[in-house]
PDB file of N, CA, C and O in Angstrom:
ATOM      1  N   UNK D   1     122.970 132.248 184.495  1.00  0.00           N
ATOM      2  CA  UNK D   1     122.994 131.406 185.677  1.00  0.00           C
ATOM      3  C   UNK D   1     123.461 132.259 186.855  1.00  0.00           C
ATOM      4  O   UNK D   1     124.425 133.003 186.752  1.00  0.00           O
ATOM      5  N   UNK D   2     122.766 132.126 187.951  1.00  0.00           N
ATOM      6  CA  UNK D   2     123.127 132.833 189.182  1.00  0.00           C
ATOM      7  C   UNK D   2     123.814 131.842 190.119  1.00  0.00           C
ATOM      8  O   UNK D   2     123.284 130.767 190.394  1.00  0.00           O
ATOM      9  N   UNK D   3     125.015 132.200 190.578  1.00  0.00           N
ATOM     10  CA  UNK D   3     125.767 131.354 191.507  1.00  0.00           C
ATOM     11  C   UNK D   3     126.156 132.187 192.712  1.00  0.00           C
ATOM     12  O   UNK D   3     126.685 133.288 192.572  1.00  0.00           O
ATOM     13  N   UNK D   4     125.897 131.644 193.896  1.00  0.00           N
ATOM     14  CA  UNK D   4     126.314 132.295 195.141  1.00  0.00           C
ATOM     15  C   UNK D   4     127.132 131.278 195.934  1.00  0.00           C
ATOM     16  O   UNK D   4     126.628 130.240 196.331  1.00  0.00           O
ATOM     17  N   UNK D   5     128.392 131.579 196.128  1.00  0.00           N
ATOM     18  CA  UNK D   5     129.298 130.680 196.843  1.00  0.00           C
ATOM     19  C   UNK D   5     129.652 131.266 198.194  1.00  0.00           C
ATOM     20  O   UNK D   5     129.750 132.483 198.350  1.00  0.00           O
ATOM     21  N   UNK D   6     129.886 130.375 199.160  1.00  0.00           N
ATOM     22  CA  UNK D   6     130.324 130.774 200.493  1.00  0.00           C
ATOM     23  C   UNK D   6     131.701 130.178 200.739  1.00  0.00           C
ATOM     24  O   UNK D   6     131.915 128.984 200.524  1.00  0.00           O
ATOM     25  N   UNK D   7     132.616 131.034 201.195  1.00  0.00           N
ATOM     26  CA  UNK D   7     134.005 130.619 201.429  1.00  0.00           C
ATOM     27  C   UNK D   7     134.403 130.887 202.873  1.00  0.00           C
ATOM     28  O   UNK D   7     133.922 131.823 203.493  1.00  0.00           O
ATOM     29  N   UNK D   8     135.322 130.055 203.351  1.00  0.00           N
ATOM     30  CA  UNK D   8     135.973 130.280 204.633  1.00  0.00           C
ATOM     31  C   UNK D   8     137.409 129.801 204.497  1.00  0.00           C
ATOM     32  O   UNK D   8     137.645 128.654 204.086  1.00  0.00           O
ATOM     33  N   UNK D   9     138.365 130.662 204.803  1.00  0.00           N
ATOM     34  CA  UNK D   9     139.790 130.342 204.650  1.00  0.00           C
ATOM     35  C   UNK D   9     140.110 129.867 203.229  1.00  0.00           C
ATOM     36  O   UNK D   9     140.789 128.858 203.030  1.00  0.00           O
ATOM     37  N   UNK D  10     139.594 130.580 202.233  1.00  0.00           N
ATOM     38  CA  UNK D  10     139.828 130.294 200.816  1.00  0.00           C
ATOM     39  C   UNK D  10     139.288 128.944 200.367  1.00  0.00           C
ATOM     40  O   UNK D  10     139.646 128.436 199.313  1.00  0.00           O
ATOM     41  N   UNK D  11     138.402 128.342 201.155  1.00  0.00           N
ATOM     42  CA  UNK D  11     137.813 127.050 200.825  1.00  0.00           C
ATOM     43  C   UNK D  11     136.314 127.223 200.645  1.00  0.00           C
ATOM     44  O   UNK D  11     135.628 127.703 201.554  1.00  0.00           O
ATOM     45  N   UNK D  12     135.820 126.857 199.482  1.00  0.00           N
ATOM     46  CA  UNK D  12     134.384 126.955 199.223  1.00  0.00           C
ATOM     47  C   UNK D  12     133.673 125.835 199.980  1.00  0.00           C
ATOM     48  O   UNK D  12     134.018 124.669 199.834  1.00  0.00           O
ATOM     49  N   UNK D  13     132.703 126.224 200.805  1.00  0.00           N
ATOM     50  CA  UNK D  13     131.992 125.197 201.557  1.00  0.00           C
ATOM     51  C   UNK D  13     130.546 125.023 201.117  1.00  0.00           C
ATOM     52  O   UNK D  13     129.989 123.940 201.287  1.00  0.00           O
ATOM     53  N   UNK D  14     129.905 126.015 200.517  1.00  0.00           N
ATOM     54  CA  UNK D  14     128.577 125.843 199.938  1.00  0.00           C
ATOM     55  C   UNK D  14     128.461 126.669 198.665  1.00  0.00           C
ATOM     56  O   UNK D  14     129.174 127.656 198.476  1.00  0.00           O
ATOM     57  N   UNK D  15     127.512 126.244 197.817  1.00  0.00           N
ATOM     58  CA  UNK D  15     127.239 126.976 196.583  1.00  0.00           C
ATOM     59  C   UNK D  15     125.764 126.816 196.245  1.00  0.00           C
ATOM     60  O   UNK D  15     125.220 125.725 196.323  1.00  0.00           O
ATOM     61  N   UNK D  16     125.150 127.935 195.867  1.00  0.00           N
ATOM     62  CA  UNK D  16     123.808 127.897 195.302  1.00  0.00           C
ATOM     63  C   UNK D  16     123.940 128.169 193.816  1.00  0.00           C
ATOM     64  O   UNK D  16     124.558 129.141 193.405  1.00  0.00           O
ATOM     65  N   UNK D  17     123.359 127.306 193.014  1.00  0.00           N
ATOM     66  CA  UNK D  17     123.359 127.481 191.578  1.00  0.00           C
ATOM     67  C   UNK D  17     121.918 127.504 191.101  1.00  0.00           C
ATOM     68  O   UNK D  17     121.133 126.612 191.441  1.00  0.00           O
ATOM     69  N   UNK D  18     121.571 128.500 190.310  1.00  0.00           N
ATOM     70  CA  UNK D  18     120.192 128.601 189.841  1.00  0.00           C
ATOM     71  C   UNK D  18     119.849 127.471 188.872  1.00  0.00           C
ATOM     72  O   UNK D  18     118.688 127.108 188.743  1.00  0.00           O
ATOM     73  N   UNK D  19     120.831 126.896 188.209  1.00  0.00           N
ATOM     74  CA  UNK D  19     120.539 125.783 187.309  1.00  0.00           C
ATOM     75  C   UNK D  19     120.208 124.506 188.088  1.00  0.00           C
ATOM     76  O   UNK D  19     119.401 123.696 187.639  1.00  0.00           O
ATOM     77  N   UNK D  20     120.823 124.322 189.259  1.00  0.00           N
ATOM     78  CA  UNK D  20     120.508 123.178 190.114  1.00  0.00           C
ATOM     79  C   UNK D  20     119.253 123.477 190.933  1.00  0.00           C
ATOM     80  O   UNK D  20     118.423 122.604 191.157  1.00  0.00           O
ATOM     81  N   UNK D  21     119.133 124.708 191.406  1.00  0.00           N
ATOM     82  CA  UNK D  21     117.954 125.122 192.162  1.00  0.00           C
ATOM     83  C   UNK D  21     118.021 124.850 193.640  1.00  0.00           C
ATOM     84  O   UNK D  21     117.009 124.929 194.338  1.00  0.00           O
ATOM     85  N   UNK D  22     119.212 124.516 194.138  1.00  0.00           N
ATOM     86  CA  UNK D  22     119.378 124.279 195.570  1.00  0.00           C
ATOM     87  C   UNK D  22     120.837 124.486 195.955  1.00  0.00           C
ATOM     88  O   UNK D  22     121.696 124.670 195.103  1.00  0.00           O
ATOM     89  N   UNK D  23     121.080 124.464 197.262  1.00  0.00           N
ATOM     90  CA  UNK D  23     122.436 124.593 197.785  1.00  0.00           C
ATOM     91  C   UNK D  23     123.127 123.236 197.751  1.00  0.00           C
ATOM     92  O   UNK D  23     122.502 122.199 197.974  1.00  0.00           O
ATOM     93  N   UNK D  24     124.430 123.275 197.503  1.00  0.00           N
ATOM     94  CA  UNK D  24     125.262 122.072 197.513  1.00  0.00           C
ATOM     95  C   UNK D  24     126.425 122.341 198.450  1.00  0.00           C
ATOM     96  O   UNK D  24     127.045 123.401 198.391  1.00  0.00           O
ATOM     97  N   UNK D  25     126.705 121.379 199.338  1.00  0.00           N
ATOM     98  CA  UNK D  25     127.810 121.515 200.272  1.00  0.00           C
ATOM     99  C   UNK D  25     129.038 120.769 199.795  1.00  0.00           C
ATOM    100  O   UNK D  25     128.928 119.702 199.198  1.00  0.00           O
ATOM    101  N   UNK D  26     130.211 121.339 200.068  1.00  0.00           N
ATOM    102  CA  UNK D  26     131.472 120.731 199.641  1.00  0.00           C
ATOM    103  C   UNK D  26     132.326 120.253 200.811  1.00  0.00           C
ATOM    104  O   UNK D  26     133.288 119.532 200.604  1.00  0.00           O
ATOM    105  N   UNK D  27     132.015 120.697 202.018  1.00  0.00           N
ATOM    106  CA  UNK D  27     132.709 120.231 203.214  1.00  0.00           C
ATOM    107  C   UNK D  27     131.650 119.697 204.176  1.00  0.00           C
ATOM    108  O   UNK D  27     130.451 119.826 203.931  1.00  0.00           O
ATOM    109  N   UNK D  28     132.082 119.105 205.261  1.00  0.00           N
ATOM    110  CA  UNK D  28     131.125 118.581 206.243  1.00  0.00           C
ATOM    111  C   UNK D  28     130.242 119.705 206.783  1.00  0.00           C
ATOM    112  O   UNK D  28     129.019 119.568 206.875  1.00  0.00           O
ATOM    113  N   UNK D  29     130.859 120.830 207.107  1.00  0.00           N
ATOM    114  CA  UNK D  29     130.112 121.995 207.574  1.00  0.00           C
ATOM    115  C   UNK D  29     129.189 122.530 206.478  1.00  0.00           C
ATOM    116  O   UNK D  29     128.044 122.903 206.737  1.00  0.00           O
ATOM    117  N   UNK D  30     129.663 122.542 205.243  1.00  0.00           N
ATOM    118  CA  UNK D  30     128.875 123.027 204.126  1.00  0.00           C
ATOM    119  C   UNK D  30     127.675 122.153 203.823  1.00  0.00           C
ATOM    120  O   UNK D  30     126.606 122.646 203.471  1.00  0.00           O
ATOM    121  N   UNK D  31     127.842 120.843 203.968  1.00  0.00           N
ATOM    122  CA  UNK D  31     126.730 119.919 203.741  1.00  0.00           C
ATOM    123  C   UNK D  31     125.626 120.162 204.773  1.00  0.00           C
ATOM    124  O   UNK D  31     124.438 120.184 204.430  1.00  0.00           O
ATOM    125  N   UNK D  32     126.014 120.379 206.028  1.00  0.00           N
ATOM    126  CA  UNK D  32     125.023 120.656 207.074  1.00  0.00           C
ATOM    127  C   UNK D  32     124.282 121.959 206.788  1.00  0.00           C
ATOM    128  O   UNK D  32     123.058 122.033 206.939  1.00  0.00           O
ATOM    129  N   UNK D  33     125.020 122.998 206.383  1.00  0.00           N
ATOM    130  CA  UNK D  33     124.381 124.267 206.039  1.00  0.00           C
ATOM    131  C   UNK D  33     123.467 124.111 204.832  1.00  0.00           C
ATOM    132  O   UNK D  33     122.360 124.656 204.810  1.00  0.00           O
ATOM    133  N   UNK D  34     123.908 123.399 203.823  1.00  0.00           N
ATOM    134  CA  UNK D  34     123.109 123.217 202.612  1.00  0.00           C
ATOM    135  C   UNK D  34     121.810 122.480 202.933  1.00  0.00           C
ATOM    136  O   UNK D  34     120.744 122.854 202.436  1.00  0.00           O
ATOM    137  N   UNK D  35     121.883 121.455 203.759  1.00  0.00           N
ATOM    138  CA  UNK D  35     120.669 120.726 204.142  1.00  0.00           C
ATOM    139  C   UNK D  35     119.695 121.633 204.879  1.00  0.00           C
ATOM    140  O   UNK D  35     118.491 121.607 204.623  1.00  0.00           O
ATOM    141  N   UNK D  36     120.212 122.459 205.771  1.00  0.00           N
ATOM    142  CA  UNK D  36     119.365 123.382 206.532  1.00  0.00           C
ATOM    143  C   UNK D  36     118.721 124.418 205.616  1.00  0.00           C
ATOM    144  O   UNK D  36     117.517 124.680 205.694  1.00  0.00           O
ATOM    145  N   UNK D  37     119.510 125.004 204.720  1.00  0.00           N
ATOM    146  CA  UNK D  37     118.997 126.039 203.826  1.00  0.00           C
ATOM    147  C   UNK D  37     118.027 125.457 202.800  1.00  0.00           C
ATOM    148  O   UNK D  37     117.081 126.120 202.398  1.00  0.00           O
ATOM    149  N   UNK D  38     118.257 124.220 202.348  1.00  0.00           N
ATOM    150  CA  UNK D  38     117.372 123.601 201.369  1.00  0.00           C
ATOM    151  C   UNK D  38     116.003 123.254 201.958  1.00  0.00           C
ATOM    152  O   UNK D  38     115.031 123.097 201.224  1.00  0.00           O
ATOM    153  N   UNK D  39     115.914 123.130 203.274  1.00  0.00           N
ATOM    154  CA  UNK D  39     114.626 122.853 203.929  1.00  0.00           C
ATOM    155  C   UNK D  39     113.743 124.091 203.981  1.00  0.00           C
ATOM    156  O   UNK D  39     112.528 123.974 204.119  1.00  0.00           O
ATOM    157  N   UNK D  40     114.324 125.269 203.892  1.00  0.00           N
ATOM    158  CA  UNK D  40     113.586 126.526 203.993  1.00  0.00           C
ATOM    159  C   UNK D  40     113.114 126.952 202.596  1.00  0.00           C
ATOM    160  O   UNK D  40     113.879 127.513 201.815  1.00  0.00           O
ATOM    161  N   UNK D  41     111.845 126.693 202.299  1.00  0.00           N
ATOM    162  CA  UNK D  41     111.303 126.963 200.961  1.00  0.00           C
ATOM    163  C   UNK D  41     111.325 128.453 200.626  1.00  0.00           C
ATOM    164  O   UNK D  41     111.577 128.824 199.480  1.00  0.00           O
ATOM    165  N   UNK D  42     111.098 129.304 201.598  1.00  0.00           N
ATOM    166  CA  UNK D  42     111.085 130.739 201.317  1.00  0.00           C
ATOM    167  C   UNK D  42     112.492 131.243 200.987  1.00  0.00           C
ATOM    168  O   UNK D  42     112.659 132.116 200.126  1.00  0.00           O
ATOM    169  N   UNK D  43     113.498 130.702 201.646  1.00  0.00           N
ATOM    170  CA  UNK D  43     114.880 131.095 201.358  1.00  0.00           C
ATOM    171  C   UNK D  43     115.295 130.629 199.965  1.00  0.00           C
ATOM    172  O   UNK D  43     115.943 131.362 199.214  1.00  0.00           O
ATOM    173  N   UNK D  44     114.897 129.400 199.597  1.00  0.00           N
ATOM    174  CA  UNK D  44     115.210 128.896 198.262  1.00  0.00           C
ATOM    175  C   UNK D  44     114.528 129.729 197.178  1.00  0.00           C
ATOM    176  O   UNK D  44     115.137 130.045 196.156  1.00  0.00           O
ATOM    177  N   UNK D  45     113.271 130.091 197.395  1.00  0.00           N
ATOM    178  CA  UNK D  45     112.571 130.898 196.392  1.00  0.00           C
ATOM    179  C   UNK D  45     113.191 132.292 196.288  1.00  0.00           C
ATOM    180  O   UNK D  45     113.236 132.876 195.203  1.00  0.00           O
ATOM    181  N   UNK D  46     113.691 132.834 197.392  1.00  0.00           N
ATOM    182  CA  UNK D  46     114.364 134.131 197.360  1.00  0.00           C
ATOM    183  C   UNK D  46     115.663 134.037 196.565  1.00  0.00           C
ATOM    184  O   UNK D  46     116.000 134.954 195.802  1.00  0.00           O
ATOM    185  N   UNK D  47     116.390 132.945 196.722  1.00  0.00           N
ATOM    186  CA  UNK D  47     117.630 132.771 195.968  1.00  0.00           C
ATOM    187  C   UNK D  47     117.338 132.603 194.478  1.00  0.00           C
ATOM    188  O   UNK D  47     118.055 133.127 193.629  1.00  0.00           O
ATOM    189  N   UNK D  48     116.274 131.879 194.154  1.00  0.00           N
ATOM    190  CA  UNK D  48     115.894 131.708 192.751  1.00  0.00           C
ATOM    191  C   UNK D  48     115.464 133.040 192.142  1.00  0.00           C
ATOM    192  O   UNK D  48     115.689 133.295 190.958  1.00  0.00           O
ATOM    193  N   UNK D  49     114.842 133.886 192.933  1.00  0.00           N
ATOM    194  CA  UNK D  49     114.403 135.193 192.449  1.00  0.00           C
ATOM    195  C   UNK D  49     115.586 136.113 192.170  1.00  0.00           C
ATOM    196  O   UNK D  49     115.463 137.061 191.386  1.00  0.00           O
ATOM    197  N   UNK D  50     116.727 135.855 192.792  1.00  0.00           N
ATOM    198  CA  UNK D  50     117.920 136.668 192.547  1.00  0.00           C
ATOM    199  C   UNK D  50     118.362 136.582 191.093  1.00  0.00           C
ATOM    200  O   UNK D  50     118.927 137.522 190.553  1.00  0.00           O
ATOM    201  N   UNK D  51     118.116 135.450 190.453  1.00  0.00           N
ATOM    202  CA  UNK D  51     118.468 135.321 189.039  1.00  0.00           C
ATOM    203  C   UNK D  51     117.710 136.355 188.220  1.00  0.00           C
ATOM    204  O   UNK D  51     118.283 137.017 187.365  1.00  0.00           O
ATOM    205  N   UNK D  52     116.423 136.494 188.493  1.00  0.00           N
ATOM    206  CA  UNK D  52     115.621 137.471 187.758  1.00  0.00           C
ATOM    207  C   UNK D  52     116.016 138.898 188.125  1.00  0.00           C
ATOM    208  O   UNK D  52     116.057 139.774 187.268  1.00  0.00           O
ATOM    209  N   UNK D  53     116.313 139.133 189.388  1.00  0.00           N
ATOM    210  CA  UNK D  53     116.629 140.489 189.838  1.00  0.00           C
ATOM    211  C   UNK D  53     118.010 140.948 189.386  1.00  0.00           C
ATOM    212  O   UNK D  53     118.200 142.111 189.047  1.00  0.00           O
ATOM    213  N   UNK D  54     118.967 140.049 189.367  1.00  0.00           N
ATOM    214  CA  UNK D  54     120.350 140.426 189.067  1.00  0.00           C
ATOM    215  C   UNK D  54     120.723 140.080 187.631  1.00  0.00           C
ATOM    216  O   UNK D  54     121.126 140.945 186.857  1.00  0.00           O
ATOM    217  N   UNK D  55     120.585 138.840 187.255  1.00  0.00           N
ATOM    218  CA  UNK D  55     121.087 138.378 185.958  1.00  0.00           C
ATOM    219  C   UNK D  55     120.255 138.883 184.787  1.00  0.00           C
ATOM    220  O   UNK D  55     120.793 139.470 183.856  1.00  0.00           O
ATOM    221  N   UNK D  56     118.967 138.624 184.818  1.00  0.00           N
ATOM    222  CA  UNK D  56     118.130 138.968 183.678  1.00  0.00           C
ATOM    223  C   UNK D  56     118.029 140.470 183.471  1.00  0.00           C
ATOM    224  O   UNK D  56     117.861 140.930 182.341  1.00  0.00           O
ATOM    225  N   UNK D  57     118.172 141.226 184.539  1.00  0.00           N
ATOM    226  CA  UNK D  57     118.127 142.682 184.435  1.00  0.00           C
ATOM    227  C   UNK D  57     119.367 143.234 183.738  1.00  0.00           C
ATOM    228  O   UNK D  57     119.290 144.192 182.981  1.00  0.00           O
ATOM    229  N   UNK D  58     120.516 142.632 183.976  1.00  0.00           N
ATOM    230  CA  UNK D  58     121.788 143.155 183.468  1.00  0.00           C
ATOM    231  C   UNK D  58     122.304 142.466 182.212  1.00  0.00           C
ATOM    232  O   UNK D  58     123.280 142.923 181.631  1.00  0.00           O
ATOM    233  N   UNK D  59     121.676 141.384 181.791  1.00  0.00           N
ATOM    234  CA  UNK D  59     122.219 140.636 180.660  1.00  0.00           C
ATOM    235  C   UNK D  59     122.207 141.461 179.378  1.00  0.00           C
ATOM    236  O   UNK D  59     123.168 141.414 178.595  1.00  0.00           O
ATOM    237  N   UNK D  60     121.188 142.242 179.152  1.00  0.00           N
ATOM    238  CA  UNK D  60     121.137 143.050 177.929  1.00  0.00           C
ATOM    239  C   UNK D  60     122.211 144.137 177.945  1.00  0.00           C
ATOM    240  O   UNK D  60     122.833 144.415 176.923  1.00  0.00           O
ATOM    241  N   UNK D  61     122.476 144.707 179.094  1.00  0.00           N
ATOM    242  CA  UNK D  61     123.515 145.735 179.214  1.00  0.00           C
ATOM    243  C   UNK D  61     124.885 145.133 178.888  1.00  0.00           C
ATOM    244  O   UNK D  61     125.666 145.698 178.124  1.00  0.00           O
ATOM    245  N   UNK D  62     125.180 143.978 179.461  1.00  0.00           N
ATOM    246  CA  UNK D  62     126.473 143.323 179.215  1.00  0.00           C
ATOM    247  C   UNK D  62     126.599 142.910 177.750  1.00  0.00           C
ATOM    248  O   UNK D  62     127.655 143.055 177.147  1.00  0.00           O
ATOM    249  N   UNK D  63     125.517 142.394 177.189  1.00  0.00           N
ATOM    250  CA  UNK D  63     125.536 141.949 175.800  1.00  0.00           C
ATOM    251  C   UNK D  63     125.777 143.123 174.857  1.00  0.00           C
ATOM    252  O   UNK D  63     126.573 143.037 173.927  1.00  0.00           O
ATOM    253  N   UNK D  64     125.109 144.255 175.083  1.00  0.00           N
ATOM    254  CA  UNK D  64     125.307 145.423 174.252  1.00  0.00           C
ATOM    255  C   UNK D  64     126.732 145.949 174.346  1.00  0.00           C
ATOM    256  O   UNK D  64     127.314 146.374 173.339  1.00  0.00           O
ATOM    257  N   UNK D  65     127.310 145.916 175.532  1.00  0.00           N
ATOM    258  CA  UNK D  65     128.689 146.386 175.709  1.00  0.00           C
ATOM    259  C   UNK D  65     129.669 145.489 174.953  1.00  0.00           C
ATOM    260  O   UNK D  65     130.663 145.962 174.410  1.00  0.00           O
ATOM    261  N   UNK D  66     129.427 144.205 174.941  1.00  0.00           N
ATOM    262  CA  UNK D  66     130.318 143.288 174.219  1.00  0.00           C
ATOM    263  C   UNK D  66     130.245 143.527 172.734  1.00  0.00           C
ATOM    264  O   UNK D  66     131.261 143.477 172.028  1.00  0.00           O
ATOM    265  N   UNK D  67     129.050 143.801 172.209  1.00  0.00           N
ATOM    266  CA  UNK D  67     128.914 144.004 170.775  1.00  0.00           C
ATOM    267  C   UNK D  67     129.570 145.291 170.298  1.00  0.00           C
ATOM    268  O   UNK D  67     130.124 145.335 169.205  1.00  0.00           O
ATOM    269  N   UNK D  68     129.527 146.327 171.105  1.00  0.00           N
ATOM    270  CA  UNK D  68     130.095 147.608 170.694  1.00  0.00           C
ATOM    271  C   UNK D  68     131.617 147.599 170.740  1.00  0.00           C
ATOM    272  O   UNK D  68     132.253 148.369 170.040  1.00  0.00           O
ATOM    273  N   UNK D  69     132.219 146.735 171.544  1.00  0.00           N
ATOM    274  CA  UNK D  69     133.682 146.717 171.681  1.00  0.00           C
ATOM    275  C   UNK D  69     134.347 145.738 170.726  1.00  0.00           C
ATOM    276  O   UNK D  69     135.550 145.714 170.596  1.00  0.00           O
ATOM    277  N   UNK D  70     133.575 144.898 170.073  1.00  0.00           N
ATOM    278  CA  UNK D  70     134.192 143.912 169.179  1.00  0.00           C
ATOM    279  C   UNK D  70     134.248 144.399 167.750  1.00  0.00           C
ATOM    280  O   UNK D  70     133.755 145.380 167.352  1.00  0.00           O
TER     281      UNK D  70
END
């Protein structure tokens, strides 16, 4: 799962989760940002592609490291 969170003053105001597939806002400002970002289809598809670029590429490396140390 790919998660990208945005913080301001140690308070999380938005989060993108690849399992949900969209941004979720946690504050009034975050809700406005999430609504704006969720309207942009190209931005959402770019965020979804990050799962393949970051997570799926590195999962085998992390898994192999865990097996060798246990």
